[in-house]
Amino acid sequence: MTAEPRPSAAPAAALSAWRAALDGEVLLPGEPGFAEAAAQDGGTAAPTAIARPATAADVARTVRFAAGSGLPLSVRGGGHGAFAARPGAVLVLLSRLDAVEVRGGGRVDVGGGAVWRQVARALQPHGLALSSGDTDSVGVGGLALTGGVGWLVRRHGLTLDNLLAAEVVTAAGEVLHTDAEHHPDLFWALRGGGGNFGAVTRFTFQAHPLPAVHYGTVTAVSPSRESLAALLRGWRDAMRGADERLNSTLFAMPAEGGAPANCQIFTVWGGDDRYRARAAVAPLLELPGIVRTRFERRSYASVLEDGGEPDGLEDVVEHALADAPGAGHDDVVVEERNAFLRLDDAVVDGLAGLVGQAPGSILAVRALGGAFGRVAPTATAFGWRDAEALAVFTGVLPPGSGAGDVARLERAWSAIGKGHGTYGNFHERADGDPFALGVYAPVNAERLRRAKRAWDPGNLFSGNHNIDPAG
């Protein structure tokens, strides 16, 4: 990999000039607000400075300052994220660039620091929605640049599939407008290449008519490996034949608080017609072991508020840790893994077996297909278009488990996900080739490297699933 820039102290004159030129603010270590801003970034590494730009020109000045001073650069949009600032970096927080403007024809301009709550609420009075993440606290920028798997993915594709244009600050410190006709190689790379190619200060998306959705849950007991496999196969078959307006995620939850292991199937029908919604969901109601159902008409924005996750999902891991006194974190919890998969019977059996090996674990499987799969793998930098599901697994082992148990679970997951892609938005930054790790599809590897060499040859934007410009 290309060596990361070493932290260095910026010349006082350059730092002072940069700070004075910004319409936004710059925070330095020891100043009021610095520690809080650094902590919100989610990391423990201390940045050299934190910038909160007020304009795209501010971002450009900051990029030029960091590059000219030999300092690492970390760019964060709104919401949470997996990539914390590196030691000594100039940390750019885009949170002030969060304006949302709905224009004619369903187009919406979204600042690079906005979160989905702002977008969903701005679109709702117009009867519009945009394919987004599951929760309203997710940042628009990070999600859109890497993918955007959400509740409308089968009907309208990934978030990045709805991107029409972007305003980008490049590694050269230029503010560019890019779309299919202007800098098309950069526009292609932005749609799936993560934060490798610049800081996006404004997105222009195509939103779609959606006055309301029908949101529901189906709960089924799954006390054994065999019953979980049967439920997964039935859910898979139902979703393969479903209208693409129906989106669904299946959660396999462990036994908790005296309640048996169960599956909770979340559904979102993208439309206002309750009869069509009920007809679309009907095959799911015939799955084995169903004990409870709930459906209601809601706004899309309110679904994002709930997030579409089982109650107590986060508590499962916390309880496992609490029940294992003296055990280290790595002794009890396996780091979360995910993969884009084809759900053939062997894969389904493997997923059910994985949960069976670690009864305290959590498995989530999201249906894809539809509009997601109609885009050619090379049309955008996101290339995993043949997947029919995204599976996310968090292995929770019982007290007393050791390294051998962790390794066994890791081997089982590797066998399931081997040769398949990984969703970068659910994958923390790791050393190693992101193409080998499956973050980026091999079919797009060379074109992504060419774009990186053209737009960021010095690898200034490297705090991500980094594409090495040197190959």
Tab-separated table of C-alpha atoms in Angstrom:
chain	number	residue	atom	x	y	z
A	1	MET	CA	0.000	0.000	0.000
A	2	THR	CA	1.121	3.593	-0.513
A	3	ALA	CA	2.569	4.968	2.700
A	4	GLU	CA	0.249	7.278	4.590
A	5	PRO	CA	1.465	10.832	5.166
A	6	ARG	CA	3.252	11.237	8.482
A	7	PRO	CA	1.742	13.706	10.910
A	8	SER	CA	3.711	16.923	10.994
A	9	ALA	CA	3.259	20.266	12.646
A	10	ALA	CA	1.888	22.802	10.188
A	11	PRO	CA	3.833	26.072	9.974
A	12	ALA	CA	2.191	28.616	12.259
A	13	ALA	CA	1.871	31.174	9.469
A	14	ALA	CA	0.148	28.692	7.141
A	15	LEU	CA	-2.207	27.556	9.879
A	16	SER	CA	-3.092	31.123	10.789
A	17	ALA	CA	-3.718	32.083	7.161
A	18	TRP	CA	-5.909	29.039	6.578
A	19	ARG	CA	-7.919	29.711	9.713
A	20	ALA	CA	-8.452	33.357	8.823
A	21	ALA	CA	-9.588	32.521	5.279
A	22	LEU	CA	-12.418	30.191	6.326
A	23	ASP	CA	-16.030	31.319	6.684
A	24	GLY	CA	-16.489	28.303	8.944
A	25	GLU	CA	-14.513	27.504	12.062
A	26	VAL	CA	-11.254	25.775	12.951
A	27	LEU	CA	-10.721	24.159	16.345
A	28	LEU	CA	-7.247	23.436	17.694
A	29	PRO	CA	-6.239	21.145	20.576
A	30	GLY	CA	-6.979	22.700	23.937
A	31	GLU	CA	-9.586	25.110	22.602
A	32	PRO	CA	-13.230	24.985	23.759
A	33	GLY	CA	-15.206	22.429	21.775
A	34	PHE	CA	-12.205	20.578	20.350
A	35	ALA	CA	-12.376	17.542	22.648
A	36	GLU	CA	-16.132	17.198	22.150
A	37	ALA	CA	-15.827	17.402	18.365
A	38	ALA	CA	-12.992	14.870	18.346
A	39	ALA	CA	-14.995	12.482	20.536
A	40	GLN	CA	-18.022	12.725	18.249
A	41	ASP	CA	-15.851	11.420	15.452
A	42	GLY	CA	-15.831	8.056	17.222
A	43	GLY	CA	-12.091	7.643	17.529
A	44	THR	CA	-9.404	8.127	20.116
A	45	ALA	CA	-6.685	9.502	17.829
A	46	ALA	CA	-6.065	13.217	18.326
A	47	PRO	CA	-6.310	15.286	15.133
A	48	THR	CA	-4.040	18.273	14.538
A	49	ALA	CA	-7.033	20.480	13.798
A	50	ILE	CA	-10.775	20.170	13.248
A	51	ALA	CA	-12.465	22.193	10.522
A	52	ARG	CA	-16.184	22.828	10.229
A	53	PRO	CA	-16.450	24.398	6.757
A	54	ALA	CA	-19.378	26.643	5.892
A	55	THR	CA	-18.942	26.446	2.107
A	56	ALA	CA	-17.422	24.248	-0.576
A	57	ALA	CA	-14.729	26.929	-0.929
A	58	ASP	CA	-13.882	26.362	2.750
A	59	VAL	CA	-13.447	22.663	2.060
A	60	ALA	CA	-11.168	23.454	-0.894
A	61	ARG	CA	-9.014	25.763	1.249
A	62	THR	CA	-8.778	23.049	3.900
A	63	VAL	CA	-7.747	20.405	1.373
A	64	ARG	CA	-5.037	22.687	0.020
A	65	PHE	CA	-3.823	23.484	3.548
A	66	ALA	CA	-3.583	19.806	4.552
A	67	ALA	CA	-1.834	18.818	1.307
A	68	GLY	CA	0.571	21.749	1.481
A	69	SER	CA	1.427	21.043	5.118
A	70	GLY	CA	1.982	17.310	4.611
A	71	LEU	CA	-0.818	16.429	7.006
A	72	PRO	CA	-3.217	13.483	6.718
A	73	LEU	CA	-6.791	14.423	5.856
A	74	SER	CA	-9.960	12.823	7.224
A	75	VAL	CA	-13.371	13.852	5.879
A	76	ARG	CA	-16.609	13.112	7.691
A	77	GLY	CA	-20.179	13.817	6.633
A	78	GLY	CA	-23.149	13.807	8.971
A	79	GLY	CA	-24.114	10.815	11.103
A	80	HIS	CA	-21.947	8.002	12.372
A	81	GLY	CA	-19.155	6.262	10.488
A	82	ALA	CA	-16.600	3.500	10.634
A	83	PHE	CA	-13.537	5.600	9.868
A	84	ALA	CA	-12.145	7.749	12.678
A	85	ALA	CA	-9.557	10.469	12.145
A	86	ARG	CA	-5.977	9.290	11.941
A	87	PRO	CA	-3.313	10.634	14.345
A	88	GLY	CA	-2.276	14.161	13.455
A	89	ALA	CA	-4.898	14.544	10.736
A	90	VAL	CA	-6.852	17.577	9.702
A	91	LEU	CA	-10.378	16.401	10.434
A	92	VAL	CA	-13.033	17.942	8.183
A	93	LEU	CA	-16.566	17.753	9.557
A	94	LEU	CA	-19.117	18.594	6.872
A	95	SER	CA	-22.012	18.855	9.329
A	96	ARG	CA	-22.648	22.555	8.548
A	97	LEU	CA	-23.131	21.723	4.862
A	98	ASP	CA	-26.480	20.046	5.493
A	99	ALA	CA	-28.991	22.036	3.435
A	100	VAL	CA	-31.736	20.067	1.644
A	101	GLU	CA	-33.587	21.695	-1.264
A	102	VAL	CA	-36.392	19.987	-3.190
A	103	ARG	CA	-36.565	21.206	-6.787
A	104	GLY	CA	-38.829	20.493	-9.746
A	105	GLY	CA	-39.182	17.044	-11.240
A	106	GLY	CA	-38.370	15.305	-7.989
A	107	ARG	CA	-34.779	16.470	-7.907
A	108	VAL	CA	-33.334	17.184	-4.499
A	109	ASP	CA	-30.039	18.855	-3.591
A	110	VAL	CA	-28.515	17.472	-0.401
A	111	GLY	CA	-25.492	18.856	1.427
A	112	GLY	CA	-22.625	16.474	2.143
A	113	GLY	CA	-23.166	16.871	5.892
A	114	ALA	CA	-26.890	16.027	5.959
A	115	VAL	CA	-28.449	12.975	7.571
A	116	TRP	CA	-31.408	11.032	6.194
A	117	ARG	CA	-33.815	12.489	8.747
A	118	GLN	CA	-33.472	15.865	7.065
A	119	VAL	CA	-33.940	14.426	3.582
A	120	ALA	CA	-36.973	12.272	4.421
A	121	ARG	CA	-38.734	15.124	6.213
A	122	ALA	CA	-38.052	17.578	3.383
A	123	LEU	CA	-39.416	15.158	0.779
A	124	GLN	CA	-42.504	14.042	2.713
A	125	PRO	CA	-44.685	17.141	2.074
A	126	HIS	CA	-44.066	16.642	-1.658
A	127	GLY	CA	-45.124	12.976	-1.555
A	128	LEU	CA	-41.587	11.938	-2.476
A	129	ALA	CA	-38.976	9.558	-1.088
A	130	LEU	CA	-35.427	8.597	-1.855
A	131	SER	CA	-33.790	5.192	-1.514
A	132	SER	CA	-31.779	5.577	1.672
A	133	GLY	CA	-30.436	3.796	4.716
A	134	ASP	CA	-32.620	2.121	7.321
A	135	THR	CA	-32.403	4.791	10.014
A	136	ASP	CA	-32.792	8.536	9.946
A	137	SER	CA	-29.509	9.191	11.795
A	138	VAL	CA	-27.368	7.774	8.978
A	139	GLY	CA	-25.280	10.301	7.070
A	140	VAL	CA	-26.141	10.827	3.420
A	141	GLY	CA	-22.574	11.160	2.128
A	142	GLY	CA	-20.952	8.001	3.451
A	143	LEU	CA	-23.957	5.883	2.565
A	144	ALA	CA	-24.346	7.235	-0.969
A	145	LEU	CA	-20.667	6.996	-1.919
A	146	THR	CA	-20.411	3.326	-0.928
A	147	GLY	CA	-23.859	1.977	-1.776
A	148	GLY	CA	-27.132	2.718	-0.038
A	149	VAL	CA	-29.016	-0.500	0.744
A	150	GLY	CA	-32.340	0.503	2.271
A	151	TRP	CA	-36.085	0.021	2.332
A	152	LEU	CA	-36.592	0.982	-1.326
A	153	VAL	CA	-33.645	-0.918	-2.799
A	154	ARG	CA	-35.755	-3.421	-4.761
A	155	ARG	CA	-37.949	-0.693	-6.269
A	156	HIS	CA	-35.470	2.135	-6.843
A	157	GLY	CA	-32.047	0.570	-6.413
A	158	LEU	CA	-29.180	1.780	-4.292
A	159	THR	CA	-28.925	5.374	-3.164
A	160	LEU	CA	-26.036	5.832	-5.587
A	161	ASP	CA	-28.240	4.626	-8.456
A	162	ASN	CA	-30.346	7.739	-7.897
A	163	LEU	CA	-27.428	10.169	-7.945
A	164	LEU	CA	-27.672	12.648	-10.815
A	165	ALA	CA	-24.767	14.963	-10.048
A	166	ALA	CA	-22.300	15.929	-7.342
A	167	GLU	CA	-20.227	18.905	-6.281
A	168	VAL	CA	-16.779	17.583	-5.373
A	169	VAL	CA	-13.647	19.060	-3.862
A	170	THR	CA	-10.739	17.168	-5.404
A	171	ALA	CA	-7.290	16.432	-4.006
A	172	ALA	CA	-6.013	19.411	-6.021
A	173	GLY	CA	-8.307	21.675	-4.021
A	174	GLU	CA	-10.660	22.359	-6.929
A	175	VAL	CA	-14.454	22.546	-6.638
A	176	LEU	CA	-15.950	20.625	-9.563
A	177	HIS	CA	-19.426	19.818	-10.812
A	178	THR	CA	-19.590	16.228	-12.015
A	179	ASP	CA	-22.324	14.209	-13.698
A	180	ALA	CA	-22.707	11.860	-16.652
A	181	GLU	CA	-21.440	14.565	-19.032
A	182	HIS	CA	-18.971	16.488	-16.868
A	183	HIS	CA	-15.954	14.493	-15.676
A	184	PRO	CA	-17.810	11.217	-16.282
A	185	ASP	CA	-14.891	9.083	-15.036
A	186	LEU	CA	-15.048	10.828	-11.670
A	187	PHE	CA	-18.845	10.582	-11.554
A	188	TRP	CA	-18.612	6.849	-12.264
A	189	ALA	CA	-16.027	6.338	-9.501
A	190	LEU	CA	-17.996	8.304	-6.895
A	191	ARG	CA	-20.908	5.887	-7.222
A	192	GLY	CA	-19.437	3.041	-5.183
A	193	GLY	CA	-15.794	4.040	-4.740
A	194	GLY	CA	-16.211	5.331	-1.206
A	195	GLY	CA	-14.405	8.489	-0.170
A	196	ASN	CA	-11.391	7.810	-2.371
A	197	PHE	CA	-11.890	10.562	-4.936
A	198	GLY	CA	-12.712	13.756	-3.083
A	199	ALA	CA	-14.991	15.425	-0.576
A	200	VAL	CA	-18.558	15.640	-1.886
A	201	THR	CA	-20.096	18.863	-0.630
A	202	ARG	CA	-23.447	18.527	-2.454
A	203	PHE	CA	-25.400	15.656	-3.995
A	204	THR	CA	-28.240	15.951	-6.495
A	205	PHE	CA	-30.578	12.953	-6.342
A	206	GLN	CA	-33.693	11.855	-8.190
A	207	ALA	CA	-36.478	11.241	-5.678
A	208	HIS	CA	-39.608	9.192	-6.466
A	209	PRO	CA	-43.337	9.539	-5.735
A	210	LEU	CA	-44.218	7.726	-2.518
A	211	PRO	CA	-47.117	9.160	-0.497
A	212	ALA	CA	-47.021	6.345	2.074
A	213	VAL	CA	-45.777	2.838	2.770
A	214	HIS	CA	-47.246	-0.202	4.498
A	215	TYR	CA	-44.851	-1.299	7.213
A	216	GLY	CA	-45.100	-4.579	9.064
A	217	THR	CA	-43.484	-7.360	11.044
A	218	VAL	CA	-44.010	-11.099	10.970
A	219	THR	CA	-42.716	-13.036	13.980
A	220	ALA	CA	-42.036	-16.757	13.823
A	221	VAL	CA	-40.442	-19.156	16.289
A	222	SER	CA	-37.311	-20.956	15.094
A	223	PRO	CA	-36.093	-23.126	17.973
A	224	SER	CA	-33.796	-25.362	15.922
A	225	ARG	CA	-31.295	-25.219	13.096
A	226	GLU	CA	-33.701	-27.142	10.876
A	227	SER	CA	-36.635	-24.825	11.566
A	228	LEU	CA	-34.491	-21.758	10.849
A	229	ALA	CA	-33.292	-23.260	7.553
A	230	ALA	CA	-36.896	-24.024	6.548
A	231	LEU	CA	-37.985	-20.500	7.413
A	232	LEU	CA	-35.093	-18.970	5.467
A	233	ARG	CA	-35.890	-21.065	2.390
A	234	GLY	CA	-39.558	-20.134	2.534
A	235	TRP	CA	-38.742	-16.439	2.943
A	236	ARG	CA	-36.243	-16.624	0.078
A	237	ASP	CA	-38.763	-18.266	-2.242
A	238	ALA	CA	-41.466	-15.751	-1.342
A	239	MET	CA	-39.155	-12.803	-2.000
A	240	ARG	CA	-37.941	-14.270	-5.295
A	241	GLY	CA	-41.487	-14.111	-6.591
A	242	ALA	CA	-42.520	-10.887	-4.869
A	243	ASP	CA	-43.405	-7.601	-6.497
A	244	GLU	CA	-40.327	-5.366	-6.200
A	245	ARG	CA	-42.344	-2.827	-4.234
A	246	LEU	CA	-42.065	-5.293	-1.349
A	247	ASN	CA	-38.810	-5.034	0.580
A	248	SER	CA	-37.949	-7.277	3.499
A	249	THR	CA	-35.283	-8.118	6.067
A	250	LEU	CA	-35.277	-11.283	8.174
A	251	PHE	CA	-33.658	-11.190	11.618
A	252	ALA	CA	-32.844	-14.477	13.379
A	253	MET	CA	-32.754	-13.590	17.079
A	254	PRO	CA	-31.467	-15.722	19.947
A	255	ALA	CA	-33.446	-16.873	22.963
A	256	GLU	CA	-33.592	-14.004	25.426
A	257	GLY	CA	-35.235	-13.478	28.807
A	258	GLY	CA	-37.084	-16.793	28.740
A	259	ALA	CA	-38.436	-16.250	25.235
A	260	PRO	CA	-37.444	-18.836	22.607
A	261	ALA	CA	-35.283	-18.117	19.585
A	262	ASN	CA	-37.342	-16.398	16.929
A	263	CYS	CA	-37.274	-14.714	13.550
A	264	GLN	CA	-38.663	-11.261	12.953
A	265	ILE	CA	-39.383	-10.418	9.331
A	266	PHE	CA	-39.679	-6.706	8.619
A	267	THR	CA	-41.522	-5.649	5.489
A	268	VAL	CA	-42.028	-2.361	3.688
A	269	TRP	CA	-44.462	-2.155	0.786
A	270	GLY	CA	-43.709	0.993	-1.181
A	271	GLY	CA	-47.191	2.243	-1.975
A	272	ASP	CA	-50.500	3.513	-0.627
A	273	ASP	CA	-52.761	0.660	-1.806
A	274	ARG	CA	-53.408	-1.555	1.231
A	275	TYR	CA	-55.021	-4.341	-0.792
A	276	ARG	CA	-51.966	-4.736	-3.009
A	277	ALA	CA	-49.766	-4.491	0.050
A	278	ARG	CA	-51.619	-7.297	1.794
A	279	ALA	CA	-51.577	-9.435	-1.346
A	280	ALA	CA	-47.811	-8.961	-1.671
A	281	VAL	CA	-47.209	-9.917	1.967
A	282	ALA	CA	-49.596	-12.919	1.887
A	283	PRO	CA	-46.921	-15.539	0.959
A	284	LEU	CA	-44.911	-14.517	4.020
A	285	LEU	CA	-47.918	-15.245	6.226
A	286	GLU	CA	-47.788	-18.897	5.141
A	287	LEU	CA	-44.263	-19.433	6.467
A	288	PRO	CA	-43.855	-22.061	9.218
A	289	GLY	CA	-43.954	-21.132	12.892
A	290	ILE	CA	-45.683	-17.753	12.657
A	291	VAL	CA	-46.982	-16.517	15.995
A	292	ARG	CA	-47.642	-12.805	15.429
A	293	THR	CA	-48.124	-10.245	12.646
A	294	ARG	CA	-48.487	-6.491	12.553
A	295	PHE	CA	-49.053	-4.128	9.594
A	296	GLU	CA	-49.809	-0.449	9.368
A	297	ARG	CA	-49.853	2.441	6.916
A	298	ARG	CA	-47.105	4.949	7.685
A	299	SER	CA	-44.998	7.667	6.146
A	300	TYR	CA	-41.603	6.621	4.843
A	301	ALA	CA	-39.959	9.149	7.188
A	302	SER	CA	-41.534	7.455	10.230
A	303	VAL	CA	-40.139	4.077	9.162
A	304	LEU	CA	-36.663	5.593	9.162
A	305	GLU	CA	-37.302	6.881	12.672
A	306	ASP	CA	-37.899	3.322	13.903
A	307	GLY	CA	-35.031	1.855	11.919
A	308	GLY	CA	-36.712	-1.496	11.280
A	309	GLU	CA	-34.781	-3.524	13.836
A	310	PRO	CA	-36.026	-5.927	16.520
A	311	ASP	CA	-36.485	-4.524	19.996
A	312	GLY	CA	-33.493	-5.286	22.175
A	313	LEU	CA	-31.154	-6.008	19.276
A	314	GLU	CA	-28.279	-4.096	20.847
A	315	ASP	CA	-28.977	-5.599	24.269
A	316	VAL	CA	-28.149	-9.130	23.143
A	317	VAL	CA	-24.414	-8.482	22.912
A	318	GLU	CA	-24.413	-6.428	26.121
A	319	HIS	CA	-26.128	-9.244	28.014
A	320	ALA	CA	-23.639	-11.770	26.662
A	321	LEU	CA	-20.756	-9.664	27.942
A	322	ALA	CA	-22.437	-9.137	31.297
A	323	ASP	CA	-22.985	-12.882	31.685
A	324	ALA	CA	-19.316	-13.647	31.152
A	325	PRO	CA	-17.465	-12.101	34.126
A	326	GLY	CA	-13.745	-11.976	33.618
A	327	ALA	CA	-13.968	-12.786	29.923
A	328	GLY	CA	-12.360	-10.440	27.431
A	329	HIS	CA	-14.401	-8.862	24.665
A	330	ASP	CA	-12.832	-11.107	22.032
A	331	ASP	CA	-13.653	-14.181	24.118
A	332	VAL	CA	-17.358	-13.592	23.800
A	333	VAL	CA	-18.222	-11.627	20.682
A	334	VAL	CA	-17.133	-12.273	17.143
A	335	GLU	CA	-16.729	-9.147	15.060
A	336	GLU	CA	-19.626	-8.476	12.721
A	337	ARG	CA	-19.341	-9.912	9.217
A	338	ASN	CA	-21.411	-9.347	6.088
A	339	ALA	CA	-21.617	-10.589	2.520
A	340	PHE	CA	-23.629	-10.160	-0.663
A	341	LEU	CA	-24.934	-13.657	-1.421
A	342	ARG	CA	-26.945	-15.868	-3.726
A	343	LEU	CA	-29.267	-17.834	-1.435
A	344	ASP	CA	-28.932	-21.328	-2.856
A	345	ASP	CA	-29.826	-24.190	-0.520
A	346	ALA	CA	-26.225	-24.784	0.557
A	347	VAL	CA	-25.830	-21.131	1.561
A	348	VAL	CA	-29.147	-21.173	3.443
A	349	ASP	CA	-28.102	-24.326	5.317
A	350	GLY	CA	-24.740	-22.737	6.064
A	351	LEU	CA	-26.346	-19.622	7.530
A	352	ALA	CA	-28.680	-21.671	9.705
A	353	GLY	CA	-25.782	-23.861	10.803
A	354	LEU	CA	-23.752	-20.801	11.702
A	355	VAL	CA	-26.451	-19.615	14.085
A	356	GLY	CA	-26.706	-23.154	15.431
A	357	GLN	CA	-23.018	-23.182	16.323
A	358	ALA	CA	-23.420	-19.986	18.352
A	359	PRO	CA	-26.986	-19.887	19.724
A	360	GLY	CA	-26.521	-16.354	21.074
A	361	SER	CA	-25.803	-14.939	17.645
A	362	ILE	CA	-27.778	-12.580	15.445
A	363	LEU	CA	-28.308	-13.034	11.716
A	364	ALA	CA	-29.914	-10.453	9.431
A	365	VAL	CA	-30.688	-11.215	5.782
A	366	ARG	CA	-31.992	-8.482	3.491
A	367	ALA	CA	-33.677	-9.247	0.178
A	368	LEU	CA	-32.230	-7.555	-2.901
A	369	GLY	CA	-33.055	-8.072	-6.587
A	370	GLY	CA	-35.424	-5.906	-8.583
A	371	ALA	CA	-33.960	-2.528	-9.500
A	372	PHE	CA	-30.782	-3.335	-7.585
A	373	GLY	CA	-29.978	-6.168	-9.988
A	374	ARG	CA	-30.996	-4.441	-13.217
A	375	VAL	CA	-27.895	-2.228	-13.209
A	376	ALA	CA	-24.895	-3.685	-15.031
A	377	PRO	CA	-21.923	-4.503	-12.728
A	378	THR	CA	-19.720	-2.041	-14.629
A	379	ALA	CA	-22.268	0.790	-14.940
A	380	THR	CA	-21.225	2.176	-11.540
A	381	ALA	CA	-18.235	1.493	-9.311
A	382	PHE	CA	-20.517	-0.694	-7.152
A	383	GLY	CA	-20.282	-4.047	-8.894
A	384	TRP	CA	-22.000	-6.699	-6.746
A	385	ARG	CA	-25.216	-6.670	-8.778
A	386	ASP	CA	-25.808	-10.429	-9.016
A	387	ALA	CA	-26.496	-10.773	-5.265
A	388	GLU	CA	-30.027	-11.564	-4.140
A	389	ALA	CA	-29.397	-10.844	-0.473
A	390	LEU	CA	-27.126	-9.078	1.965
A	391	ALA	CA	-26.398	-11.151	5.068
A	392	VAL	CA	-24.997	-9.641	8.267
A	393	PHE	CA	-23.840	-11.938	11.072
A	394	THR	CA	-22.826	-11.082	14.628
A	395	GLY	CA	-21.526	-14.155	16.403
A	396	VAL	CA	-22.085	-14.169	20.163
A	397	LEU	CA	-20.432	-17.079	21.942
A	398	PRO	CA	-21.371	-18.331	25.428
A	399	PRO	CA	-19.266	-17.735	28.555
A	400	GLY	CA	-16.097	-19.807	28.649
A	401	SER	CA	-15.587	-19.778	24.893
A	402	GLY	CA	-12.025	-19.463	23.719
A	403	ALA	CA	-9.970	-18.596	20.688
A	404	GLY	CA	-10.687	-21.978	19.134
A	405	ASP	CA	-14.418	-21.351	19.220
A	406	VAL	CA	-13.946	-17.971	17.606
A	407	ALA	CA	-11.747	-19.466	14.890
A	408	ARG	CA	-14.314	-22.204	14.211
A	409	LEU	CA	-17.052	-19.637	13.727
A	410	GLU	CA	-14.800	-17.527	11.510
A	411	ARG	CA	-14.055	-20.544	9.293
A	412	ALA	CA	-17.752	-21.311	8.954
A	413	TRP	CA	-18.520	-17.720	7.946
A	414	SER	CA	-15.609	-17.634	5.496
A	415	ALA	CA	-16.949	-20.749	3.775
A	416	ILE	CA	-20.326	-19.058	3.289
A	417	GLY	CA	-18.990	-15.702	2.098
A	418	LYS	CA	-16.040	-16.962	0.037
A	419	GLY	CA	-15.933	-15.328	-3.365
A	420	HIS	CA	-18.726	-12.894	-2.587
A	421	GLY	CA	-18.700	-9.172	-2.018
A	422	THR	CA	-18.686	-7.246	1.239
A	423	TYR	CA	-20.784	-4.162	1.942
A	424	GLY	CA	-18.302	-1.386	2.659
A	425	ASN	CA	-20.778	0.586	4.781
A	426	PHE	CA	-20.859	-2.293	7.272
A	427	HIS	CA	-17.135	-3.027	7.109
A	428	GLU	CA	-14.605	-1.137	9.197
A	429	ARG	CA	-11.446	0.063	7.517
A	430	ALA	CA	-8.786	-2.656	7.477
A	431	ASP	CA	-5.286	-2.993	6.173
A	432	GLY	CA	-5.041	-4.926	2.943
A	433	ASP	CA	-6.307	-4.731	-0.583
A	434	PRO	CA	-10.020	-3.766	-0.570
A	435	PHE	CA	-10.465	-5.706	-3.815
A	436	ALA	CA	-9.187	-8.876	-2.163
A	437	LEU	CA	-11.414	-8.153	0.844
A	438	GLY	CA	-14.407	-7.890	-1.481
A	439	VAL	CA	-15.281	-4.268	-0.718
A	440	TYR	CA	-14.954	-3.424	-4.419
A	441	ALA	CA	-15.836	-5.874	-7.191
A	442	PRO	CA	-12.828	-7.185	-9.165
A	443	VAL	CA	-14.633	-6.401	-12.423
A	444	ASN	CA	-14.168	-2.701	-11.659
A	445	ALA	CA	-10.697	-2.876	-10.118
A	446	GLU	CA	-8.605	-1.466	-12.944
A	447	ARG	CA	-11.016	1.336	-13.761
A	448	LEU	CA	-11.130	2.384	-10.102
A	449	ARG	CA	-7.339	2.415	-9.913
A	450	ARG	CA	-7.146	4.541	-13.056
A	451	ALA	CA	-9.612	7.001	-11.562
A	452	LYS	CA	-7.629	7.120	-8.330
A	453	ARG	CA	-4.408	7.846	-10.216
A	454	ALA	CA	-6.154	10.585	-12.195
A	455	TRP	CA	-7.919	12.332	-9.308
A	456	ASP	CA	-5.839	11.555	-6.215
A	457	PRO	CA	-2.360	10.379	-7.260
A	458	GLY	CA	-0.890	11.338	-3.871
A	459	ASN	CA	-3.564	9.363	-1.977
A	460	LEU	CA	-4.649	12.331	0.132
A	461	PHE	CA	-8.113	10.759	0.540
A	462	SER	CA	-6.942	7.545	2.186
A	463	GLY	CA	-8.996	7.335	5.392
A	464	ASN	CA	-11.389	4.833	3.826
A	465	HIS	CA	-11.422	1.457	2.108
A	466	ASN	CA	-8.403	2.750	0.316
A	467	ILE	CA	-7.663	2.240	-3.357
A	468	ASP	CA	-3.891	2.393	-3.760
A	469	PRO	CA	-3.097	4.626	-6.766
A	470	ALA	CA	0.133	2.706	-7.228
A	471	GLY	CA	-1.758	-0.559	-7.570
